[in-house]
Coordinates of C-alpha atoms in Angstrom, one line a residue:
X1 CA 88.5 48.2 -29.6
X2 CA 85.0 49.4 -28.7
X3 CA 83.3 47.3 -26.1
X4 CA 80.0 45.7 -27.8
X5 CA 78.6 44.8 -24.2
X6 CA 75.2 45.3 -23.0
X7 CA 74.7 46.6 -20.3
X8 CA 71.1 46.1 -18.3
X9 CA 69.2 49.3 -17.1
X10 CA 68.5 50.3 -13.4
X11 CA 65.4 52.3 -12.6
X12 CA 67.2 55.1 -11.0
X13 CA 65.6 57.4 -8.3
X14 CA 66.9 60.3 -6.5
X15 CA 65.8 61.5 -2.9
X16 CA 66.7 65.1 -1.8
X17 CA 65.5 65.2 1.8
X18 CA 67.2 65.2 5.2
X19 CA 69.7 62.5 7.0
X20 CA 68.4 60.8 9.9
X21 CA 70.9 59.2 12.3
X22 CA 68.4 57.0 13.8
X23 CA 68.2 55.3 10.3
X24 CA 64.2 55.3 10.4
X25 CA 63.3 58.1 8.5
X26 CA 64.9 60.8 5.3
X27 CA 67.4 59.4 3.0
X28 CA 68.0 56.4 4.7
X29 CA 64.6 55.2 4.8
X30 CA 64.2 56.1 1.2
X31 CA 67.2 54.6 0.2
X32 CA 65.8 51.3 2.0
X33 CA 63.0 51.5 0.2
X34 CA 64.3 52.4 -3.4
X35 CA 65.9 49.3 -2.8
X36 CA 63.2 47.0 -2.1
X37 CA 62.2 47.9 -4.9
X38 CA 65.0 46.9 -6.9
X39 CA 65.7 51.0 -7.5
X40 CA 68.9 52.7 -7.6
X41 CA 69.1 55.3 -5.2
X42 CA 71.2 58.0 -5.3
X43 CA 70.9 61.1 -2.5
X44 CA 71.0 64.7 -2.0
X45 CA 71.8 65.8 1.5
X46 CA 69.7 68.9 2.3
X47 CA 70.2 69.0 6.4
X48 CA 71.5 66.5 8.8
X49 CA 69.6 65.9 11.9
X50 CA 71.2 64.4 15.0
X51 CA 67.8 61.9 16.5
X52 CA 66.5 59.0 17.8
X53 CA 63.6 57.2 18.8
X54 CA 63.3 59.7 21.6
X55 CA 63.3 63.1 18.8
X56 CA 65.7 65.4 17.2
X57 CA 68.0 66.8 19.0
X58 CA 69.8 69.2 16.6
X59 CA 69.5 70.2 12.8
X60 CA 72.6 71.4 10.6
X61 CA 71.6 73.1 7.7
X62 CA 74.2 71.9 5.0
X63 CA 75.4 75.1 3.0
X64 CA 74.0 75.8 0.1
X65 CA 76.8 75.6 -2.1
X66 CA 77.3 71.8 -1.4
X67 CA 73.6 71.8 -2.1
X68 CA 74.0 73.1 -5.4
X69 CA 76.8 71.0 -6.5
X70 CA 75.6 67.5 -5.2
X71 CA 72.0 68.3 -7.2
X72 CA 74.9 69.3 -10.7
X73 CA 76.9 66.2 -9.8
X74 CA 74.1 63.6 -9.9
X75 CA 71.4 65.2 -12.1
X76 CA 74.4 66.2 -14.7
X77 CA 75.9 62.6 -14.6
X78 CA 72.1 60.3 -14.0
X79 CA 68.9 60.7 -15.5
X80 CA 67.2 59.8 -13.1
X81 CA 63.5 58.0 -13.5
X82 CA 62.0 59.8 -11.0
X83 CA 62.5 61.7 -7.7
X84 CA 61.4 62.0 -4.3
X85 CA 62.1 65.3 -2.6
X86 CA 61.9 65.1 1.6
X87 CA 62.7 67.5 4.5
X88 CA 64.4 71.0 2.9
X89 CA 63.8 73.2 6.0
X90 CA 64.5 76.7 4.1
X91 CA 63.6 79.0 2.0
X92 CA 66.7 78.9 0.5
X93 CA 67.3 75.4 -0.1
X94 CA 63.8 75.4 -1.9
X95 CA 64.8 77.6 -4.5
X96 CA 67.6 76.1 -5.0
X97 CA 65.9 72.5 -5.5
X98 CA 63.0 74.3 -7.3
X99 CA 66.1 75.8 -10.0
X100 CA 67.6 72.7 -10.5
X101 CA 64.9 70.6 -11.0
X102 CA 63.5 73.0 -14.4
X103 CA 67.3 73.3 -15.5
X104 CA 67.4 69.7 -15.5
X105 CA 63.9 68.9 -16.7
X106 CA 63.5 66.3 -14.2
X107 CA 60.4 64.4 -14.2
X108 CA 58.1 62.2 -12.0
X109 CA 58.5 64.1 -9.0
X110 CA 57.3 63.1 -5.7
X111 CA 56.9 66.0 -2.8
X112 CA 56.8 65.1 0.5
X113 CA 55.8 68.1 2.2
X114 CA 57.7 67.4 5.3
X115 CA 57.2 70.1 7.7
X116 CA 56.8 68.4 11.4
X117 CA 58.5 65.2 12.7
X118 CA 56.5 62.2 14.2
X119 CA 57.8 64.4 17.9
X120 CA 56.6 67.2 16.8
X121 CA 59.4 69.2 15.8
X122 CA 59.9 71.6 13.2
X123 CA 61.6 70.7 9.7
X124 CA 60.8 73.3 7.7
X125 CA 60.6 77.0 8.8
X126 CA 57.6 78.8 9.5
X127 CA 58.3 81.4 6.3
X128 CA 59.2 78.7 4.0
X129 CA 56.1 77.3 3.5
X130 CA 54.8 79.7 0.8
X131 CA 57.8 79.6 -0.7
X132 CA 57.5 75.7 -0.9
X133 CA 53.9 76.1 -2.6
X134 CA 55.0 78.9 -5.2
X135 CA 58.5 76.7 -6.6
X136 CA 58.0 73.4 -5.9
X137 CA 54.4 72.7 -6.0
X138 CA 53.8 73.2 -9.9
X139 CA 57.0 70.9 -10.7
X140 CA 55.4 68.5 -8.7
X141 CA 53.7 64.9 -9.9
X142 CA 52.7 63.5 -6.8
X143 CA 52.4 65.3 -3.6
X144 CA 51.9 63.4 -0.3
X145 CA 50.9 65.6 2.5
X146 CA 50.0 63.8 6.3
X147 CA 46.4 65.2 7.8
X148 CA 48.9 67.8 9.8
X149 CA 50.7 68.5 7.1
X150 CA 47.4 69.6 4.9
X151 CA 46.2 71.2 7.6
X152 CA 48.9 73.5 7.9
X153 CA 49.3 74.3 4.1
X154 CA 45.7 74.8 3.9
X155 CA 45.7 76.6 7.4
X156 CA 42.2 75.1 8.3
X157 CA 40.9 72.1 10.5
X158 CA 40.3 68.5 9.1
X159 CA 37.3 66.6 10.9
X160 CA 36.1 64.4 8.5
X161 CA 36.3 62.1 5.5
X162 CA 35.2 64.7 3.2
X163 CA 37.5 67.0 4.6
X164 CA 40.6 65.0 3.7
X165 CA 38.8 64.6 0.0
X166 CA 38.6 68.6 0.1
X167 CA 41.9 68.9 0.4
X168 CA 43.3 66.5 -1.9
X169 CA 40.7 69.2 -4.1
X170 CA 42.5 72.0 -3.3
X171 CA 46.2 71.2 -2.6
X172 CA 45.6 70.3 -6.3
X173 CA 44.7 73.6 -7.2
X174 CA 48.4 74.5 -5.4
X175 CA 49.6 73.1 -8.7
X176 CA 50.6 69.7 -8.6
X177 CA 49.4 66.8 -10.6
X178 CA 48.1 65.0 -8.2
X179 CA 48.0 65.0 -4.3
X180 CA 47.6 61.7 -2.1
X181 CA 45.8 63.2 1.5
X182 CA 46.8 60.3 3.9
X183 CA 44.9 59.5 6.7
X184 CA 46.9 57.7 9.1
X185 CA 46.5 60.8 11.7
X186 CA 42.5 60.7 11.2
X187 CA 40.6 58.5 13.2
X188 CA 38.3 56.0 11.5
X189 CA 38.4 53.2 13.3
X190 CA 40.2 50.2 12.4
X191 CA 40.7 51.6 8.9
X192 CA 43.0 53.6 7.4
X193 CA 42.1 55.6 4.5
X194 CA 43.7 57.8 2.1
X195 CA 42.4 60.1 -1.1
X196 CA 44.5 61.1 -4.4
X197 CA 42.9 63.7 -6.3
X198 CA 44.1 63.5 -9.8
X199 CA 44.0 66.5 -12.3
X200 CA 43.9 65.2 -15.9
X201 CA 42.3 67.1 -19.0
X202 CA 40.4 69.9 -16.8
X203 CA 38.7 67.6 -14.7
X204 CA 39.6 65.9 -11.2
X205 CA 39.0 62.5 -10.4
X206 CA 39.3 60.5 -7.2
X207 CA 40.4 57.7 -5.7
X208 CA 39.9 56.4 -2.0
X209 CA 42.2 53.1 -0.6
X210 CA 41.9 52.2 2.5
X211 CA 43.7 49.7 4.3
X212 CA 43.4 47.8 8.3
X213 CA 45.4 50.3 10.7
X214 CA 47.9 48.9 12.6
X215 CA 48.0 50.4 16.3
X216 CA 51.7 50.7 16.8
X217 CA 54.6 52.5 18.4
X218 CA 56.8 52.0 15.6
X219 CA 55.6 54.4 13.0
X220 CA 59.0 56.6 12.8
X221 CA 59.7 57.1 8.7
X222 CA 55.9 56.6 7.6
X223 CA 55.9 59.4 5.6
X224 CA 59.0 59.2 4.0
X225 CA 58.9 55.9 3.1
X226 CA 55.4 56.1 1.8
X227 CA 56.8 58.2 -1.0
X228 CA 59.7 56.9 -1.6
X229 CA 57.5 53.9 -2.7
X230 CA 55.6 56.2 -4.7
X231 CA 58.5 57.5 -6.2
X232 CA 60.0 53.6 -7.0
X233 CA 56.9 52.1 -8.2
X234 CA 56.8 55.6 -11.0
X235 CA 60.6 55.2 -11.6
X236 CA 59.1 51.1 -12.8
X237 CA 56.7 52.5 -15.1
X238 CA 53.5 52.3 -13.3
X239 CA 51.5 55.3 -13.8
X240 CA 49.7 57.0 -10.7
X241 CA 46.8 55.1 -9.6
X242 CA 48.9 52.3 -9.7
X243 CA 52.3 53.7 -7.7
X244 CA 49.0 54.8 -5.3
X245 CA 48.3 51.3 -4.7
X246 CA 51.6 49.4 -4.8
X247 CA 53.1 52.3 -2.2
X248 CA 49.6 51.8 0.2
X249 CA 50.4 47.8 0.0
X250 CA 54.1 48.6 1.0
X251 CA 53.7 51.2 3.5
X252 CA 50.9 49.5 5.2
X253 CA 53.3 45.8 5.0
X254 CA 56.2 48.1 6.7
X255 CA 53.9 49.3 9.6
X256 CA 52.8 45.7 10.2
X257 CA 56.1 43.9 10.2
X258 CA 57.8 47.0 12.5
X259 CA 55.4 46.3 14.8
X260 CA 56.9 42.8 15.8
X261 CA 60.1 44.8 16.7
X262 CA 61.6 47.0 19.1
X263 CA 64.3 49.9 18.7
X264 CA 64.9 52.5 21.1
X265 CA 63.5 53.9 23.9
X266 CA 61.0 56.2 22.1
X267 CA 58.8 55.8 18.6
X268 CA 60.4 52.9 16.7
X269 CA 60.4 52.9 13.0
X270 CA 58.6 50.5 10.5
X271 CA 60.4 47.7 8.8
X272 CA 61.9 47.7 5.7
X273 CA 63.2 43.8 4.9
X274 CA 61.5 42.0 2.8
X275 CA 58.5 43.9 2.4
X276 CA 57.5 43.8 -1.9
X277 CA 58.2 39.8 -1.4
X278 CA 55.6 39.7 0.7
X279 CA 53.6 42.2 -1.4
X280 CA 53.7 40.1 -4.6
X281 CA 52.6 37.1 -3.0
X282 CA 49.3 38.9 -1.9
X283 CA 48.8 40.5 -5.2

């Protein structure tokens, strides 16, 4: 007898990036967030990094075999609403990602071009990054570089507001559909502000939000988490502008609330708990 039951529908979202043993950053922090958000999460391991508070210690590369069949096991099996790709440190494991992604027509993708850690230590190799603009960036929705981060793709200083709007312009240009330039590394006083450029029928429009910066230790899994939200709120059905603002609202709620806390000996990470409750009651 065929069961007539009906069933209810997850918004599904699917984070390749890096593990973090310090639980503040890479798939754990996005699988925090996805959460929050009332997303289920589902992972592909690209490295594992032994860290802390205090920085990472040591990066294992996992093969790329196992690479290869966790990306057929879950993309073959889910269909996932969006996804959120993290730290992939090698050439290798970008093409890889980059093949599975168009054999899968996956959709809603959200690059974080994660390339240094909050100690300054390298997560993607210094001849990958070329290789991470020419596969990944054209299947890419949302890209969400840091001012270091833009910096280095666009190998040029930014000084200045305009600057960070220049290149949201040209990371655009790179081939994605729309590129958030935050600005949590620029100095603008008590503010925080970040720029999406959006490309949409040959023109680019765009969008400043800025938000009160918090002056904090605890800013371990920033990034990440920032577009994991992004990825969520698309995976909901919001459309851009609006996964822009929801993720600002959640990332810049995380920061706050992690500062009231302390873990480790070195840079803490923000909070996760609770975070779109608090959200929706400001909204």
């Amino acid at each position: 007898m065929q069961n007539s039951k009906k069933f209810k529908a997850y918004s599904k979202v699917l984070s390749i990036a890096g593990s973090d043993s310090g639980g503040g950053a890479g798939i754990q922090a996005d699988l925090k967030t996805f959460h929050e958000f009332k997303c289920y999460g589902a992972s592909v391991i690209t490295a594992v990094t032994s860290q802390n508070t205090m920085g990472v210690f040591n990066i294992h590369e996992i093969p790329q075999s196992s690479i290869e069949s966790q990306l057929d096991c879950v993309l073959r099996d889910i269909d996932f609403d969006s996804i959120k790709i993290g730290m992939l440190f090698s050439n290798e494991i970008i093409k890889i990602v980059a093949k599975k992604l168009i054999e899968y027509k996956c959709k809603n993708i959200v690059l974080d071009p994660v390339i240094l850690s909050k100690n300054k230590t390298q997560l993607l190799k210094n001849d990958a990054y070329k290789t991470l603009i020419n596969n990944l960036f054209p299947l890419t929705e949302i890209l969400t570089p840091n001012l270091p981060e833009a910096e280095i793709l666009l190998s040029r200083n930014i000084q200045s507001l305009y600057d960070i709007e220049k290149a949201a312009i040209d990371l655009l240009s790179l081939g994605p559909q729309a590129v958030v330039v935050k600005g949590g590394h620029f100095s603008n006083g008590n503010k925080c502000s970040d720029c999406m450029a959006i490309s949409s029928e040959n023109k680019v429009t765009v969008f400043w939000l800025e938000s009160e910066k918090f002056f904090t230790n605890n800013s371990h899994g920033t990034g990440c988490t920032f577009s994991a939200a992004f990825a969520a709120n698309l995976a909901i059905g919001l459309n851009r502008v609006e996964s822009f603002k929801e993720a600002k609202k959640f990332i810049s709620k995380s920061i706050l609330q992690g500062s009231y806390y302390k873990i480790g000996h070195g840079i803490g990470p923000i909070c996760h708990f609770g975070i779109t409750t608090k959200i929706r009651k400001t909204i």
